[in-house]
PDB file of C-alpha atoms in Angstrom:
ATOM      1  CA  MET A   1       0.000   0.000   0.000  1.00  0.00           C
ATOM      2  CA  PRO A   2       1.454   3.449  -0.876  1.00  0.00           C
ATOM      3  CA  ASN A   3       2.824   5.527   1.953  1.00  0.00           C
ATOM      4  CA  ALA A   4       0.969   8.842   2.383  1.00  0.00           C
ATOM      5  CA  ALA A   5       4.312  10.622   2.658  1.00  0.00           C
ATOM      6  CA  ASN A   6       5.495   9.560  -0.775  1.00  0.00           C
ATOM      7  CA  ASP A   7       2.319   8.723  -2.779  1.00  0.00           C
ATOM      8  CA  GLY A   8       3.940   5.434  -3.752  1.00  0.00           C
ATOM      9  CA  PHE A   9       5.729   7.139  -6.671  1.00  0.00           C
ATOM     10  CA  GLU A  10       8.933   8.312  -5.040  1.00  0.00           C
ATOM     11  CA  PRO A  11      11.256   6.385  -2.758  1.00  0.00           C
ATOM     12  CA  PRO A  12      10.985   7.156   0.945  1.00  0.00           C
ATOM     13  CA  LEU A  13      13.325   9.838   2.220  1.00  0.00           C
ATOM     14  CA  CYS A  14      16.220   9.039   4.520  1.00  0.00           C
ATOM     15  CA  GLY A  15      18.749  11.306   6.136  1.00  0.00           C
ATOM     16  CA  ARG A  16      19.658  13.658   8.942  1.00  0.00           C
ATOM     17  CA  VAL A  17      18.086  17.110   9.058  1.00  0.00           C
ATOM     18  CA  LEU A  18      19.308  19.939  11.270  1.00  0.00           C
ATOM     19  CA  TYR A  19      16.779  22.684  11.986  1.00  0.00           C
ATOM     20  CA  ILE A  20      18.322  25.880  13.354  1.00  0.00           C
ATOM     21  CA  GLU A  21      15.358  27.626  14.996  1.00  0.00           C
ATOM     22  CA  ASP A  22      14.895  29.562  18.218  1.00  0.00           C
ATOM     23  CA  ALA A  23      11.077  29.384  18.414  1.00  0.00           C
ATOM     24  CA  GLU A  24      10.125  26.048  19.967  1.00  0.00           C
ATOM     25  CA  VAL A  25       6.646  26.147  18.402  1.00  0.00           C
ATOM     26  CA  ASN A  26       8.131  26.438  14.894  1.00  0.00           C
ATOM     27  CA  PHE A  27      10.438  23.504  15.600  1.00  0.00           C
ATOM     28  CA  ASP A  28       7.487  21.455  16.859  1.00  0.00           C
ATOM     29  CA  VAL A  29       5.479  22.177  13.691  1.00  0.00           C
ATOM     30  CA  VAL A  30       8.332  21.063  11.436  1.00  0.00           C
ATOM     31  CA  LYS A  31       8.966  18.035  13.647  1.00  0.00           C
ATOM     32  CA  ALA A  32       5.324  16.996  13.236  1.00  0.00           C
ATOM     33  CA  MET A  33       5.525  17.453   9.462  1.00  0.00           C
ATOM     34  CA  LEU A  34       8.727  15.427   9.205  1.00  0.00           C
ATOM     35  CA  SER A  35       7.281  12.606  11.317  1.00  0.00           C
ATOM     36  CA  ARG A  36       5.638  11.438   8.084  1.00  0.00           C
ATOM     37  CA  HIS A  37       9.105  10.335   6.981  1.00  0.00           C
ATOM     38  CA  PRO A  38      10.350   7.617   9.358  1.00  0.00           C
ATOM     39  CA  GLY A  39      13.756   7.508   7.649  1.00  0.00           C
ATOM     40  CA  VAL A  40      14.428  11.161   8.439  1.00  0.00           C
ATOM     41  CA  SER A  41      15.945  12.098  11.787  1.00  0.00           C
ATOM     42  CA  LEU A  42      15.636  15.668  13.023  1.00  0.00           C
ATOM     43  CA  GLN A  43      18.147  17.556  15.147  1.00  0.00           C
ATOM     44  CA  HIS A  44      17.524  20.952  16.702  1.00  0.00           C
ATOM     45  CA  ALA A  45      19.812  23.886  17.353  1.00  0.00           C
ATOM     46  CA  PRO A  46      18.158  26.777  19.259  1.00  0.00           C
ATOM     47  CA  ASN A  47      20.479  29.501  17.972  1.00  0.00           C
ATOM     48  CA  GLY A  48      22.918  30.281  15.194  1.00  0.00           C
ATOM     49  CA  LEU A  49      26.193  29.570  16.972  1.00  0.00           C
ATOM     50  CA  SER A  50      25.093  26.158  18.219  1.00  0.00           C
ATOM     51  CA  GLY A  51      23.680  25.465  14.747  1.00  0.00           C
ATOM     52  CA  VAL A  52      27.020  26.168  13.085  1.00  0.00           C
ATOM     53  CA  GLN A  53      28.769  23.942  15.619  1.00  0.00           C
ATOM     54  CA  MET A  54      26.228  21.121  15.220  1.00  0.00           C
ATOM     55  CA  ALA A  55      26.395  21.320  11.427  1.00  0.00           C
ATOM     56  CA  ARG A  56      30.162  20.929  11.542  1.00  0.00           C
ATOM     57  CA  GLU A  57      30.173  18.170  14.162  1.00  0.00           C
ATOM     58  CA  THR A  58      27.201  16.040  13.088  1.00  0.00           C
ATOM     59  CA  GLU A  59      27.389  16.632   9.323  1.00  0.00           C
ATOM     60  CA  PRO A  60      23.643  16.607   8.583  1.00  0.00           C
ATOM     61  CA  ASP A  61      22.386  15.853   5.097  1.00  0.00           C
ATOM     62  CA  PHE A  62      20.139  18.911   5.021  1.00  0.00           C
ATOM     63  CA  VAL A  63      19.837  22.140   7.028  1.00  0.00           C
ATOM     64  CA  LEU A  64      16.690  24.165   7.615  1.00  0.00           C
ATOM     65  CA  LEU A  65      17.575  27.651   8.829  1.00  0.00           C
ATOM     66  CA  ASP A  66      15.493  30.352  10.472  1.00  0.00           C
ATOM     67  CA  MET A  67      16.700  33.777   9.368  1.00  0.00           C
ATOM     68  CA  HIS A  68      15.995  35.557  12.677  1.00  0.00           C
ATOM     69  CA  LEU A  69      17.980  34.019  15.504  1.00  0.00           C
ATOM     70  CA  PRO A  70      18.753  35.479  18.930  1.00  0.00           C
ATOM     71  CA  ASP A  71      22.551  35.504  18.618  1.00  0.00           C
ATOM     72  CA  ILE A  72      23.632  35.763  14.975  1.00  0.00           C
ATOM     73  CA  SER A  73      21.600  36.225  11.813  1.00  0.00           C
ATOM     74  CA  GLY A  74      20.747  33.509   9.339  1.00  0.00           C
ATOM     75  CA  VAL A  75      22.997  35.319   6.869  1.00  0.00           C
ATOM     76  CA  GLU A  76      25.903  34.947   9.297  1.00  0.00           C
ATOM     77  CA  VAL A  77      25.133  31.239   9.770  1.00  0.00           C
ATOM     78  CA  VAL A  78      25.302  30.726   6.000  1.00  0.00           C
ATOM     79  CA  ARG A  79      28.506  32.782   5.842  1.00  0.00           C
ATOM     80  CA  ARG A  80      30.134  30.627   8.527  1.00  0.00           C
ATOM     81  CA  LEU A  81      29.046  27.416   6.797  1.00  0.00           C
ATOM     82  CA  SER A  82      29.914  28.605   3.291  1.00  0.00           C
ATOM     83  CA  GLN A  83      32.867  26.211   2.907  1.00  0.00           C
ATOM     84  CA  GLU A  84      30.735  23.212   3.828  1.00  0.00           C
ATOM     85  CA  ILE A  85      27.977  24.393   1.507  1.00  0.00           C
ATOM     86  CA  ALA A  86      30.441  24.969  -1.346  1.00  0.00           C
ATOM     87  CA  ALA A  87      31.853  21.473  -0.768  1.00  0.00           C
ATOM     88  CA  ARG A  88      28.276  20.177  -1.190  1.00  0.00           C
ATOM     89  CA  ARG A  89      28.196  18.519   2.209  1.00  0.00           C
ATOM     90  CA  PHE A  90      24.584  19.677   2.635  1.00  0.00           C
ATOM     91  CA  ARG A  91      22.007  22.057   1.247  1.00  0.00           C
ATOM     92  CA  VAL A  92      20.566  24.906   3.274  1.00  0.00           C
ATOM     93  CA  THR A  93      16.939  25.952   2.947  1.00  0.00           C
ATOM     94  CA  LEU A  94      15.919  29.176   4.651  1.00  0.00           C
ATOM     95  CA  LEU A  95      12.641  29.341   6.555  1.00  0.00           C
ATOM     96  CA  THR A  96      11.536  32.911   7.074  1.00  0.00           C
ATOM     97  CA  GLY A  97       8.493  35.021   7.750  1.00  0.00           C
ATOM     98  CA  ASP A  98       9.980  37.687   5.493  1.00  0.00           C
ATOM     99  CA  LYS A  99       9.273  37.946   1.805  1.00  0.00           C
ATOM    100  CA  PHE A 100      12.195  38.178  -0.597  1.00  0.00           C
ATOM    101  CA  THR A 101      14.439  40.577   1.373  1.00  0.00           C
ATOM    102  CA  ILE A 102      18.036  41.698   1.035  1.00  0.00           C
ATOM    103  CA  ASP A 103      18.962  39.201   3.796  1.00  0.00           C
ATOM    104  CA  VAL A 104      17.459  36.340   1.796  1.00  0.00           C
ATOM    105  CA  ILE A 105      19.359  37.523  -1.271  1.00  0.00           C
ATOM    106  CA  LYS A 106      22.608  37.722   0.736  1.00  0.00           C
ATOM    107  CA  ALA A 107      22.123  34.248   2.215  1.00  0.00           C
ATOM    108  CA  MET A 108      21.399  32.780  -1.195  1.00  0.00           C
ATOM    109  CA  SER A 109      24.424  34.510  -2.707  1.00  0.00           C
ATOM    110  CA  LEU A 110      26.507  32.884   0.046  1.00  0.00           C
ATOM    111  CA  GLY A 111      25.217  29.416  -0.803  1.00  0.00           C
ATOM    112  CA  ALA A 112      21.731  28.882   0.616  1.00  0.00           C
ATOM    113  CA  PHE A 113      19.781  26.863  -1.927  1.00  0.00           C
ATOM    114  CA  GLU A 114      16.233  28.146  -1.520  1.00  0.00           C
ATOM    115  CA  TYR A 115      13.834  29.802   0.872  1.00  0.00           C
ATOM    116  CA  LEU A 116      10.356  29.006   2.133  1.00  0.00           C
ATOM    117  CA  LEU A 117       7.951  31.452   3.716  1.00  0.00           C
ATOM    118  CA  LYS A 118       6.530  30.724   7.154  1.00  0.00           C
ATOM    119  CA  PRO A 119       4.105  29.365   7.920  1.00  0.00           C
ATOM    120  CA  VAL A 120       5.339  26.604   5.665  1.00  0.00           C
ATOM    121  CA  ASP A 121       2.898  24.028   4.374  1.00  0.00           C
ATOM    122  CA  VAL A 122       3.650  20.333   4.339  1.00  0.00           C
ATOM    123  CA  ASP A 123       3.861  20.023   0.533  1.00  0.00           C
ATOM    124  CA  ARG A 124       6.429  22.810   0.206  1.00  0.00           C
ATOM    125  CA  LEU A 125       8.455  21.416   3.099  1.00  0.00           C
ATOM    126  CA  ASP A 126       8.331  17.922   1.597  1.00  0.00           C
ATOM    127  CA  GLY A 127       9.559  19.311  -1.739  1.00  0.00           C
ATOM    128  CA  ALA A 128      12.452  21.139  -0.079  1.00  0.00           C
ATOM    129  CA  LEU A 129      13.258  18.043   1.956  1.00  0.00           C
ATOM    130  CA  ARG A 130      13.291  15.850  -1.146  1.00  0.00           C
ATOM    131  CA  ARG A 131      15.541  18.319  -3.015  1.00  0.00           C
ATOM    132  CA  GLY A 132      17.856  18.658  -0.028  1.00  0.00           C
ATOM    133  CA  LEU A 133      18.183  14.975   0.749  1.00  0.00           C
ATOM    134  CA  THR A 134      18.589  13.804  -2.842  1.00  0.00           C
ATOM    135  CA  ALA A 135      21.124  16.463  -3.892  1.00  0.00           C
ATOM    136  CA  PRO A 136      24.482  15.166  -5.081  1.00  0.00           C
ATOM    137  CA  ARG A 137      27.077  15.053  -2.306  1.00  0.00           C
ATOM    138  CA  THR A 138      30.850  15.182  -2.325  1.00  0.00           C
ATOM    139  CA  GLU A 139      32.674  11.940  -2.943  1.00  0.00           C
ATOM    140  CA  ARG A 140      33.539  11.760   0.760  1.00  0.00           C
ATOM    141  CA  GLU A 141      29.845  11.886   1.682  1.00  0.00           C
ATOM    142  CA  ARG A 142      28.921   9.076  -0.696  1.00  0.00           C
ATOM    143  CA  THR A 143      31.256   6.549   0.887  1.00  0.00           C
TER     144      THR A 143
END
């Protein structure tokens, strides 16, 4: 029987997702949405500095990033992770309540792949998740 999360047409998603988000309620919403994908594990960083550290230490497959964090901006997080992004270790998708702003443009010019507006719906999040988890990785990541 087809899985509701993948309509039976696409393979189930697997991988590690890091969500850098300070608002617990936003994390809980995304966690509930991702629970449809049993092969996806979700990690949480409550601010930008811990998110950068976790991304470097745990090497997630995909990063969701809030643009407004209590310590450093989402732009600064992308800047600090730019080498990892350039090496294609993971893709970064921005989650923001802002429309297409200069900060979104800066983050994308530094390597963020795409952005989604909050509140995000499950179909858009699933699409971003599929793009992020199926993106080509560096040779080191494939082995």
